[in-house]
Short mmCIF file of C-alpha atoms in Angstrom, two decimals:
data_model
loop_
_atom_site.label_atom_id
_atom_site.label_comp_id
_atom_site.label_asym_id
_atom_site.label_seq_id
_atom_site.Cartn_x
_atom_site.Cartn_y
_atom_site.Cartn_z
CA ASN A 25 -33.68 210.24 -27.95
CA THR A 26 -34.42 208.10 -24.88
CA HIS A 27 -31.76 207.36 -22.27
CA GLY A 28 -28.95 207.70 -24.77
CA TYR A 29 -26.82 210.60 -23.61
CA ALA A 30 -23.69 209.34 -25.36
CA SER A 31 -25.63 208.61 -28.54
CA VAL A 32 -27.24 212.05 -28.53
CA ILE A 33 -23.83 213.67 -28.22
CA ARG A 34 -22.48 211.47 -31.02
CA TRP A 35 -25.12 212.64 -33.48
CA ALA A 36 -24.92 216.23 -32.29
CA ALA A 37 -21.16 216.18 -32.80
CA LEU A 38 -21.62 214.88 -36.33
CA LEU A 39 -24.03 217.66 -37.27
CA TYR A 40 -21.93 220.32 -35.57
CA ALA A 41 -18.81 219.11 -37.37
CA ARG A 42 -20.66 219.46 -40.67
CA GLY A 43 -21.58 223.08 -40.04
CA TYR A 44 -24.88 222.99 -38.14
CA ASP A 45 -25.85 224.69 -34.88
CA VAL A 46 -27.25 221.96 -32.65
CA VAL A 47 -29.41 221.44 -29.58
CA ALA A 48 -29.22 217.83 -28.34
CA ALA A 49 -31.64 216.74 -25.65
CA ASP A 50 -32.57 213.59 -23.80
CA GLN A 51 -36.23 213.21 -22.84
CA ARG A 52 -37.52 214.44 -19.47
CA ASP A 53 -37.23 212.31 -16.32
CA PHE A 54 -34.57 209.93 -17.56
CA ALA A 55 -31.43 209.07 -15.62
CA PHE A 56 -29.29 212.05 -16.60
CA GLU A 57 -32.08 214.55 -15.94
CA SER A 58 -32.76 212.96 -12.57
CA GLN A 59 -29.09 213.14 -11.64
CA ALA A 60 -29.14 216.85 -12.48
CA GLY A 61 -32.19 217.43 -10.29
CA TYR A 62 -34.75 217.72 -13.08
CA GLY A 63 -36.53 214.40 -12.68
CA ASN A 64 -38.68 212.48 -10.21
CA PRO A 65 -40.70 213.67 -8.31
CA SER A 66 -41.03 216.60 -10.75
CA TRP A 67 -41.11 216.78 -14.55
CA LEU A 68 -42.38 213.22 -14.79
CA GLN A 69 -42.07 211.14 -17.97
CA THR A 70 -45.21 210.87 -20.11
CA PHE A 71 -43.89 208.78 -23.03
CA GLY A 72 -44.33 211.63 -25.50
CA TRP A 73 -47.08 214.08 -24.56
CA LYS A 74 -45.06 216.55 -22.47
CA GLU A 75 -41.81 215.55 -24.15
CA ALA A 76 -43.08 216.80 -27.51
CA GLU A 77 -43.72 220.18 -25.90
CA ASP A 78 -40.12 220.09 -24.67
CA VAL A 79 -38.89 219.36 -28.19
CA LEU A 80 -40.76 222.35 -29.57
CA ALA A 81 -39.38 224.55 -26.78
CA ALA A 82 -35.86 223.39 -27.63
CA GLY A 83 -36.47 224.24 -31.28
CA ARG A 84 -37.67 227.71 -30.35
CA TYR A 85 -34.58 228.22 -28.22
CA LEU A 86 -32.30 227.21 -31.08
CA GLN A 87 -34.15 229.35 -33.60
CA ALA A 88 -33.69 232.40 -31.36
CA GLN A 89 -29.90 232.11 -31.29
CA PRO A 90 -27.85 234.57 -33.36
CA GLY A 91 -26.95 233.33 -36.82
CA VAL A 92 -29.37 230.39 -36.85
CA GLY A 93 -31.32 229.92 -40.06
CA ALA A 94 -33.82 227.21 -40.93
CA VAL A 95 -34.27 224.58 -38.20
CA GLY A 96 -34.55 220.85 -38.81
CA ILE A 97 -35.27 218.08 -36.32
CA VAL A 98 -34.15 214.44 -36.15
CA GLY A 99 -35.30 211.91 -33.56
CA PHE A 100 -34.65 208.30 -32.63
CA SER A 101 -37.03 205.79 -30.99
CA GLU A 102 -39.37 207.67 -28.63
CA GLY A 103 -37.54 210.77 -29.78
CA ALA A 104 -38.67 209.91 -33.32
CA GLN A 105 -42.29 209.77 -32.19
CA ASN A 106 -41.82 213.05 -30.36
CA THR A 107 -40.33 214.60 -33.48
CA VAL A 108 -43.62 213.99 -35.29
CA LEU A 109 -45.70 215.17 -32.33
CA ALA A 110 -43.58 218.33 -32.04
CA LEU A 111 -43.91 219.04 -35.76
CA ALA A 112 -47.68 218.86 -35.38
CA LEU A 113 -47.60 221.18 -32.36
CA ASP A 114 -45.40 223.56 -34.32
CA GLN A 115 -47.88 223.62 -37.18
CA ALA A 116 -50.64 224.62 -34.78
CA ALA A 117 -48.58 227.51 -33.41
CA LYS A 118 -48.68 231.03 -34.80
CA HIS A 119 -44.95 231.23 -35.47
CA HIS A 120 -43.42 228.08 -36.93
CA VAL A 121 -40.00 226.72 -36.01
CA PHE A 122 -39.21 223.55 -37.93
CA ALA A 123 -38.57 223.39 -41.67
CA ALA A 124 -38.06 219.61 -41.98
CA GLY A 125 -38.24 216.45 -39.85
CA LEU A 126 -36.46 213.09 -39.96
CA THR A 127 -37.17 210.05 -37.77
CA PHE A 128 -35.76 206.60 -37.09
CA SER A 129 -37.86 203.83 -35.49
CA GLY A 130 -40.61 205.91 -33.95
CA PRO A 131 -43.81 204.28 -32.63
CA ALA A 132 -46.83 205.08 -34.79
CA ASP A 133 -48.92 204.91 -31.62
CA GLN A 134 -47.29 204.77 -28.20
CA ASN A 135 -50.03 202.73 -26.54
CA THR A 136 -49.95 200.14 -29.33
CA GLN A 137 -46.18 199.98 -29.03
CA LEU A 138 -46.38 199.45 -25.26
CA SER A 139 -49.05 196.79 -25.69
CA THR A 140 -46.96 194.79 -28.15
CA ASN A 141 -44.85 193.43 -25.30
CA ILE A 142 -45.79 194.99 -21.98
CA ALA A 143 -43.16 192.98 -20.09
CA ALA A 144 -40.41 194.33 -22.34
CA SER A 145 -41.86 197.83 -21.99
CA ASP A 146 -41.84 197.47 -18.20
CA ALA A 147 -38.20 196.39 -18.30
CA LEU A 148 -37.31 199.39 -20.45
CA VAL A 149 -39.11 201.78 -18.12
CA ALA A 150 -37.28 200.29 -15.14
CA LEU A 151 -33.98 200.77 -16.97
CA VAL A 152 -34.37 204.35 -18.13
CA THR A 153 -36.76 206.06 -15.70
CA PRO A 154 -35.52 206.49 -12.11
CA GLY A 155 -38.05 205.48 -9.49
CA GLU A 156 -40.32 203.60 -11.90
CA THR A 157 -40.61 199.86 -12.52
CA THR A 158 -43.64 199.51 -14.81
CA VAL A 159 -45.34 201.35 -17.65
CA CYS A 160 -48.65 201.57 -15.83
CA GLY A 161 -47.04 202.73 -12.61
CA ALA A 162 -45.20 205.48 -14.47
CA LEU A 163 -48.41 206.53 -16.21
CA ASP A 164 -50.32 206.60 -12.92
CA HIS A 165 -47.68 208.80 -11.30
CA ALA A 166 -47.55 211.14 -14.30
CA ALA A 167 -51.34 211.33 -14.46
CA THR A 168 -51.52 212.38 -10.82
CA TYR A 169 -48.74 214.93 -11.28
CA TYR A 170 -50.25 216.51 -14.40
CA GLY A 171 -53.89 216.21 -13.32
CA THR A 172 -55.09 213.79 -15.98
CA THR A 173 -55.31 210.03 -16.61
CA GLY A 174 -52.94 207.50 -18.09
CA PHE A 175 -55.45 206.88 -20.87
CA ASP A 176 -55.56 210.56 -21.79
CA ILE A 177 -51.77 210.85 -21.70
CA LEU A 178 -51.46 208.10 -24.29
CA ALA A 179 -54.31 209.59 -26.33
CA HIS A 180 -51.93 212.46 -27.16
CA GLU A 181 -49.27 210.11 -28.52
CA THR A 182 -50.43 208.79 -31.88
CA ALA A 183 -47.78 209.95 -34.33
CA MET A 184 -49.51 208.48 -37.36
CA HIS A 185 -52.45 210.82 -36.76
CA ALA A 186 -50.26 213.77 -35.80
CA GLN A 187 -48.30 213.64 -39.04
CA SER A 188 -51.47 214.56 -40.93
CA ALA A 189 -51.09 218.06 -39.48
CA VAL A 190 -47.45 218.41 -40.53
CA ARG A 191 -46.85 220.77 -43.45
CA VAL A 192 -43.08 220.46 -43.83
CA PRO A 193 -41.01 217.60 -45.30
CA LEU A 194 -41.07 214.52 -43.06
CA LEU A 195 -39.19 211.27 -43.69
CA ASN A 196 -39.61 208.21 -41.43
CA PHE A 197 -37.20 205.26 -41.44
CA TYR A 198 -37.78 201.80 -39.92
CA ALA A 199 -36.04 198.42 -39.97
CA GLN A 200 -37.89 195.16 -40.51
CA ASP A 201 -35.71 193.35 -37.95
CA ASP A 202 -36.37 195.92 -35.20
CA SER A 203 -36.66 194.02 -31.91
CA LEU A 204 -38.57 196.84 -30.17
CA VAL A 205 -40.79 198.60 -32.73
CA PRO A 206 -42.50 195.99 -34.95
CA GLY A 207 -42.91 196.41 -38.68
CA VAL A 208 -46.63 197.07 -38.40
CA GLU A 209 -45.79 200.49 -36.94
CA ALA A 210 -44.04 201.39 -40.21
CA GLN A 211 -47.10 200.23 -42.14
CA MET A 212 -49.35 202.39 -39.95
CA MET A 213 -47.22 205.47 -40.55
CA ALA A 214 -47.08 204.76 -44.28
CA ALA A 215 -50.86 204.41 -44.46
CA TYR A 216 -51.32 207.88 -43.01
CA ASN A 217 -48.74 209.64 -45.18
CA ALA A 218 -49.68 207.91 -48.43
CA GLY A 219 -50.35 210.46 -51.15
CA ASN A 220 -48.68 213.32 -49.27
CA PRO A 221 -45.83 214.62 -51.45
CA LEU A 222 -44.01 216.00 -48.40
CA GLN A 223 -44.05 212.77 -46.39
CA ARG A 224 -42.65 209.29 -46.84
CA THR A 225 -42.06 206.20 -44.72
CA ILE A 226 -39.31 203.74 -45.68
CA GLU A 227 -38.62 200.37 -44.07
CA LEU A 228 -35.28 198.64 -44.61
CA GLN A 229 -34.80 194.90 -44.31
CA ARG A 230 -32.10 195.18 -41.64
CA GLY A 231 -30.86 197.80 -39.23
CA GLU A 232 -32.40 196.93 -35.84
CA HIS A 233 -33.66 199.77 -33.66
CA ALA A 234 -33.06 203.52 -34.02
CA TYR A 235 -29.27 203.45 -34.41
CA PHE A 236 -28.96 201.31 -37.51
CA PHE A 237 -26.18 198.79 -38.10
CA ASP A 238 -24.77 200.77 -41.02
CA ARG A 239 -23.65 203.92 -39.25
CA TRP A 240 -22.06 205.35 -42.41
CA TRP A 241 -25.35 205.08 -44.29
CA GLN A 242 -27.35 206.57 -41.43
CA GLN A 243 -25.01 209.53 -41.05
CA ARG A 244 -25.14 210.18 -44.78
CA ALA A 245 -28.92 209.89 -44.79
CA ILE A 246 -29.23 212.54 -42.09
CA LEU A 247 -26.71 214.93 -43.59
CA ARG A 248 -28.01 214.62 -47.14
CA TYR A 249 -31.63 214.96 -46.04
CA PHE A 250 -31.10 218.26 -44.25
CA LYS A 251 -28.82 219.53 -47.00
CA ASP A 252 -31.61 218.85 -49.49
CA GLN A 253 -34.64 219.88 -47.43
CA LEU A 254 -33.68 222.85 -45.27
CA PRO A 255 -34.19 226.15 -47.09
CA ALA A 256 -30.90 227.61 -48.36
CA ALA A 257 -28.89 224.64 -47.05
CA GLY A 258 -28.20 223.29 -50.51
CA ALA A 259 -26.37 226.45 -51.52
CA ASP A 260 -24.45 226.78 -48.25
CA PRO A 261 -20.86 225.55 -48.74
CA THR A 262 -20.28 225.36 -44.98
CA LEU A 263 -22.77 222.48 -44.60
CA GLY A 264 -21.16 219.14 -45.39
CA THR A 265 -22.54 215.69 -46.18
CA ASP A 266 -19.53 213.46 -45.48
CA ALA A 267 -19.92 210.81 -42.79
CA SER A 268 -17.50 210.73 -39.87
CA VAL A 269 -17.07 206.95 -40.10
CA ASN A 270 -15.79 204.77 -42.92
CA GLN A 271 -18.11 202.98 -45.31
CA THR A 272 -18.12 199.21 -44.93
CA PRO A 273 -17.30 197.65 -48.31
CA GLY A 274 -19.84 195.47 -50.09
CA GLY A 275 -23.57 195.20 -49.67
CA ALA A 276 -26.47 196.27 -51.84
CA PRO A 277 -27.66 199.90 -51.93
CA ALA A 278 -30.46 200.86 -49.55
CA THR A 279 -32.87 201.16 -52.47
CA ALA A 280 -32.48 197.41 -53.02
CA GLN A 281 -33.16 196.61 -49.36
CA THR A 282 -36.54 198.22 -48.79
CA VAL A 283 -39.72 196.47 -47.64
CA ALA A 284 -43.12 197.00 -49.27
CA LEU A 285 -45.44 198.88 -46.90
CA GLY A 286 -48.78 198.70 -48.59
CA PRO A 287 -50.90 200.00 -49.95
CA ASN A 288 -52.88 200.13 -46.71
CA SER A 289 -55.76 202.45 -45.90
CA ARG A 290 -56.05 204.77 -42.94
CA SER A 291 -58.96 202.70 -41.68
CA TRP A 292 -56.69 199.65 -41.76
CA ALA A 293 -54.10 201.55 -39.72
CA ASP A 294 -56.72 202.63 -37.20
CA ALA A 295 -57.81 199.00 -36.84
CA GLN A 296 -54.29 198.15 -35.63
CA LEU A 297 -54.57 200.49 -32.63
CA ALA A 298 -54.52 198.53 -29.38
CA PRO A 299 -56.80 198.96 -26.35
CA TYR A 300 -55.34 200.78 -23.36
CA ALA A 301 -52.33 198.76 -22.22
CA CYS A 302 -53.11 199.27 -18.52
CA ASP A 303 -56.86 198.58 -18.69
CA PRO A 304 -58.30 197.35 -22.01
CA THR A 305 -61.85 197.90 -20.75
CA GLN A 306 -61.35 201.67 -21.06
CA GLY A 307 -61.08 201.55 -24.83
CA THR A 308 -58.41 202.67 -27.30
CA PRO A 309 -56.39 205.82 -26.52
CA GLY A 310 -55.26 206.25 -30.12
CA ALA A 311 -58.86 206.47 -31.29
CA LYS A 312 -59.78 209.39 -29.03
CA TYR A 313 -58.52 212.21 -31.27
#
């Protein structure tokens, strides 16, 4: 998750209450990390590149704890993107950690997401990242700190490409009325997981961003997904699927509220990638790898 300490704890508490061991983490160099001494001028935010490595490290930590079985991962917003990036990193490693992934409202390509509304992205950076006021300023500082360029940082953050390397179940959810991540990002993800029996992207008509309006449905979706997809979870009576909030009466089932996402080709998805948000003359970060 990004800058959502209370929200992270809320979802962690839900999973813990239903029988899971949980690690809940905010992304590096946000307000709470900075307050604890783990932010600026060290451990600078990269919008997904280094954060995905952190996610994998957290998964390895959890897996090493006594009594922990199969490990799943769920992410929201940038955390959703980083879930996919971490799953790809995990696949490239010798010893795998994650057995299933679930995302809500993750950018298909971080640079394209930033370019959609750079002013809004700047405002978000100023809100959540201490000491930074703009996307490009944050990228410049991170590039200097990590010995690279802003372009190359963003070149590591194309989730739609990364998911091609994922070999475990992966389900991506989006909402058509999302005010931050536009619907085209869902189409891009769907284009790259089309035909893969382990992957699916679903867009709902309403829900807004990351933490959907229907909290009962979202809780149930998470709990049922991991109950179904994590090895041995289905037969484990200690793992529950009941939401911690009441269901709002009325409304059509989610299956009646989905949005068509294609069919679109991978080449179509690649054509949606935006030039570098900080200097379009440098080319398209998402096309580098």
